GROMACS .gro file of C-alpha atoms in nm:
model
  184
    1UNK     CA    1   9.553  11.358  12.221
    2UNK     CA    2   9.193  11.491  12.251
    3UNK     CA    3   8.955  11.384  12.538
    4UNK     CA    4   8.652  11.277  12.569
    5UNK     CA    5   8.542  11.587  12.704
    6UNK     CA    6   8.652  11.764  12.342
    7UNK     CA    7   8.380  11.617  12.154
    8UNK     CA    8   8.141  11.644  12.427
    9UNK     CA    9   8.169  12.022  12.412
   10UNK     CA   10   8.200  11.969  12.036
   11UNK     CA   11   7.839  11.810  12.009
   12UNK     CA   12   7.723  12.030  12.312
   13UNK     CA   13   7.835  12.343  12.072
   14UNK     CA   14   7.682  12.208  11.766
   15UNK     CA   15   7.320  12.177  11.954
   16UNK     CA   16   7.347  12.530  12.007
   17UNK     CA   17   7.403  12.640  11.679
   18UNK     CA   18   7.065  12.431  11.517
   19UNK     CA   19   6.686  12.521  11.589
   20UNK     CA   20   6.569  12.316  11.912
   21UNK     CA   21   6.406  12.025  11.856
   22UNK     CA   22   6.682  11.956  11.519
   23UNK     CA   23   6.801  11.607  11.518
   24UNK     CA   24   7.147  11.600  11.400
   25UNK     CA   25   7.228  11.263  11.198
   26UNK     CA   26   7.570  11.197  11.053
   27UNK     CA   27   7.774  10.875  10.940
   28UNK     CA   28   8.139  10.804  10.987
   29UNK     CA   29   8.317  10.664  10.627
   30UNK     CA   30   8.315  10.343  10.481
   31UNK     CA   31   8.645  10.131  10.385
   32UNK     CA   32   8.718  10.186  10.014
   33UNK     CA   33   8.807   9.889   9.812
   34UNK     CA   34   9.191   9.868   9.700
   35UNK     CA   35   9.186   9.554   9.532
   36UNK     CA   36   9.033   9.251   9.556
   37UNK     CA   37   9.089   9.174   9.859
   38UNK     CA   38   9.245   9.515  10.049
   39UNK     CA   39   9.106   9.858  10.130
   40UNK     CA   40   9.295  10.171  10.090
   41UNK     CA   41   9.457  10.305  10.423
   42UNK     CA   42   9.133  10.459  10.617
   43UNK     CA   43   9.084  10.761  10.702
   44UNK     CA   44   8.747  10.883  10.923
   45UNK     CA   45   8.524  11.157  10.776
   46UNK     CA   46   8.634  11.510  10.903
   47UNK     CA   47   8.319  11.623  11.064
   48UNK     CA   48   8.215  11.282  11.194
   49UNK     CA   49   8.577  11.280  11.396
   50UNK     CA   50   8.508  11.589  11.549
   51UNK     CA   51   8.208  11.560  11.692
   52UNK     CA   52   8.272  11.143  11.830
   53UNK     CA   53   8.643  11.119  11.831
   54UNK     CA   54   8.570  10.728  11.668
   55UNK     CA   55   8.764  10.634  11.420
   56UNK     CA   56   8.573  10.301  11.299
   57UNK     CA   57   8.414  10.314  10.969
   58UNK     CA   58   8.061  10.320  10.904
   59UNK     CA   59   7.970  10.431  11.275
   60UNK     CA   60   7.670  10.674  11.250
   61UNK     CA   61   7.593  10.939  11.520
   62UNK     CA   62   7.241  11.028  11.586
   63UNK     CA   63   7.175  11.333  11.854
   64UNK     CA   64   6.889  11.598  11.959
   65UNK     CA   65   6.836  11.804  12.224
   66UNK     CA   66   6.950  11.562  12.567
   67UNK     CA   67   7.007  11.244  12.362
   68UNK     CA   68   7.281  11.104  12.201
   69UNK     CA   69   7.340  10.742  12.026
   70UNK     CA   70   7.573  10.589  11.820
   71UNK     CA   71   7.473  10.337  11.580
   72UNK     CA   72   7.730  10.045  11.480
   73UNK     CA   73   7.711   9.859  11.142
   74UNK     CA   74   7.593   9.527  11.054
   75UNK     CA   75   7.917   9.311  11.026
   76UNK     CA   76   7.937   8.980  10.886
   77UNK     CA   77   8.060   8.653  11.007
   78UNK     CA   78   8.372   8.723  10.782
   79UNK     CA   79   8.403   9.056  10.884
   80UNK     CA   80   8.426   9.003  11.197
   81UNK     CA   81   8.677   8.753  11.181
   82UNK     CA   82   8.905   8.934  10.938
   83UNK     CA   83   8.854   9.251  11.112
   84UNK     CA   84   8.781   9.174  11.495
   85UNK     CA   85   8.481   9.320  11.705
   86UNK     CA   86   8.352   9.664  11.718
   87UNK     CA   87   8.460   9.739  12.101
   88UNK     CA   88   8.142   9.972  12.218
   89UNK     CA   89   8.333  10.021  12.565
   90UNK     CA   90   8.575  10.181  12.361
   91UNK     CA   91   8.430  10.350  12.144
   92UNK     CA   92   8.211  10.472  12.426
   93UNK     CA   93   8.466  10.579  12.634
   94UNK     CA   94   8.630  10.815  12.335
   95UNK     CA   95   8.316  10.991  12.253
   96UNK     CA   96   8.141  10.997  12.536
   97UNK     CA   97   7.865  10.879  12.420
   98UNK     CA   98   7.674  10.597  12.675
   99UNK     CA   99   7.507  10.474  12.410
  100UNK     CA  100   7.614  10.242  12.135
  101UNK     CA  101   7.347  10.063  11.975
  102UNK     CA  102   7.353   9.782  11.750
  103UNK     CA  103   7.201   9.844  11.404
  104UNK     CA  104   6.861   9.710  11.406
  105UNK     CA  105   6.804   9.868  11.769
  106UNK     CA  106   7.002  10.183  11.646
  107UNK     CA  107   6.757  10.257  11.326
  108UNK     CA  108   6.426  10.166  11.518
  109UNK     CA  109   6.517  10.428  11.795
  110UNK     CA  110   6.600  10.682  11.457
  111UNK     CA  111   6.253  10.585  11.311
  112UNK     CA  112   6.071  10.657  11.618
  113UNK     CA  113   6.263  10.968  11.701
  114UNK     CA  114   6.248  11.149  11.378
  115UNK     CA  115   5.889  11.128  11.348
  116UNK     CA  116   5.696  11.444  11.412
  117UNK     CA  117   5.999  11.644  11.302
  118UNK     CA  118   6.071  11.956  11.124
  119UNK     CA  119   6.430  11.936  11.066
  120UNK     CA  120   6.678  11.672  11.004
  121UNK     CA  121   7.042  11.786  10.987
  122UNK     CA  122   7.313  11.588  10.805
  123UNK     CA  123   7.594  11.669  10.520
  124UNK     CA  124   7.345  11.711  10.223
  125UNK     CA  125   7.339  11.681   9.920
  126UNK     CA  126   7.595  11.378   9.924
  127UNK     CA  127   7.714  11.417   9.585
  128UNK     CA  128   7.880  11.127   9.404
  129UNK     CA  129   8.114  11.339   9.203
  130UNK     CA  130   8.280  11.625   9.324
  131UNK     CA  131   8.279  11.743   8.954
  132UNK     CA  132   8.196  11.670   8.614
  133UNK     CA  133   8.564  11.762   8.490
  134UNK     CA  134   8.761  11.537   8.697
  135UNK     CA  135   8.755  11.195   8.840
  136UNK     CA  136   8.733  11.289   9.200
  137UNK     CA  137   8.464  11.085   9.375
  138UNK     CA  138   8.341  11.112   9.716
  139UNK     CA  139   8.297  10.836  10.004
  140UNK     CA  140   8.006  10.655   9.951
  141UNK     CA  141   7.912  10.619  10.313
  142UNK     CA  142   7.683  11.002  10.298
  143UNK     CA  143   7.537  10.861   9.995
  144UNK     CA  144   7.455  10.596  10.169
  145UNK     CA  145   7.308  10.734  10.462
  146UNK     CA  146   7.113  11.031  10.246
  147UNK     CA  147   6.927  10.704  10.109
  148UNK     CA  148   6.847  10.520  10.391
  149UNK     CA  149   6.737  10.849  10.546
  150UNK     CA  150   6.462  10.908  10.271
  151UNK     CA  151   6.316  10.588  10.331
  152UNK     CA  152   6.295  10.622  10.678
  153UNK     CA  153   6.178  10.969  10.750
  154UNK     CA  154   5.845  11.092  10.728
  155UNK     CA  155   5.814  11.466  10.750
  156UNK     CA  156   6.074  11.624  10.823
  157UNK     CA  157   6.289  11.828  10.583
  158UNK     CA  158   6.682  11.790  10.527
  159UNK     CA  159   6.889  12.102  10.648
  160UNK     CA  160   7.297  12.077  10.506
  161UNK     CA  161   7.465  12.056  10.849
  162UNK     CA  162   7.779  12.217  10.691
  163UNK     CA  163   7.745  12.535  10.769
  164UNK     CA  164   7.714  12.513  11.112
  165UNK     CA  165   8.064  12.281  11.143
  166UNK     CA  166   8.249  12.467  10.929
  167UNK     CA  167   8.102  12.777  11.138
  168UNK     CA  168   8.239  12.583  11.501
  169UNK     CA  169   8.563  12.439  11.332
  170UNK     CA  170   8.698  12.772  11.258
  171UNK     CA  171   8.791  12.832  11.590
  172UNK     CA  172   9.021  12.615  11.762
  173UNK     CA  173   9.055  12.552  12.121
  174UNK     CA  174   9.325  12.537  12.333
  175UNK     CA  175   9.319  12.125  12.310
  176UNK     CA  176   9.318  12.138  11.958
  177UNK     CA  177   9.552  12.422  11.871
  178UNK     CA  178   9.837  12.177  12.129
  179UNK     CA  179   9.714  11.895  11.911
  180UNK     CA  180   9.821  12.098  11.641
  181UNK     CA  181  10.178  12.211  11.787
  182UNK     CA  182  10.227  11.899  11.814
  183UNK     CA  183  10.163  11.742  11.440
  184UNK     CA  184  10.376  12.066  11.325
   0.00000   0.00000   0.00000
């Protein structure tokens, strides 16, 4: 199992690798629709896991230099009852992150915070097909968040965060490479 400390170091290591001053914004996946009433098994965007450690869908992680903040969805009355309460503690307690904002306090502390920027960092472009030969679509969660982001930022211009992750997620650490023994 990975500790909290793992994706502390993990975000820690990610700062290091942007230009200061960077805010790093990034969402978690959203539950994909089965049928009409079921979602197919979930499973939490890649990147997303490795810097929080959350696994609840449509969580959104919003960092700079010294400050950190999660941002939890809006949930309905239904949603809530069908799918219980978002448990912040929790969720706190696996990323390490203090903070876990609700959604309107989560995007006014984004609007105020990206203002006067250079850079924003996220996965961009968030394409809606992989490819125009097959049928292979992506989540819709970046999509999503790419959106929402060009409403609500002013200045600054989007950087594609990939490279950097796939730059830190080559190496593995000791706490990952026994959480890989173990799954083999």
């Amino acid at each position: 199992m990975l500790t909290q400390n793992f994706f502390i170091q993990n975000r820690q290591k990610l700062r290091e690798k942007i230009s200061p001053g960077g805010l790093v914004i990034i969402t978690a996946q959203s539950l994909l629709q089965r049928s009409a009433d079921t979602t197919y098994p979930f499973r939490q965007e890649s990147n997303f896991f490795y810097l929080t450690g959350v696994e609840t869908p449509d969580v959104v992680l919003v960092m700079q230099d010294r400050e950190e903040f999660l941002i939890i969805p809006k949930r309905s009355e239904v949603e809530t009852i069908f799918g219980g309460q978002i448990n912040r503690d929790e969720i706190a307690k696996i990323s390490g992150i203090h903070e876990v904002l609700d959604f309107k306090a989560g995007w006014e502390r984004y609007k105020k915070m990206q203002q006067g920027r250079k850079s924003i960092y996220t996965l961009y472009p968030a394409p809606a097909k992989v490819s125009g030969i097959d049928s292979f679509y992506t989540n819709p969660a970046r999509r999503g968040l790419i959106k929402k982001l060009k409403r609500l930022t002013t200045s600054a211009k989007f950087q594609d965060l990939r490279p950097q992750l796939v730059q830190l997620r080559q190496v593995k650490d000791p706490e990952e490479v026994a959480v890989l023994h173990k799954a083999i």
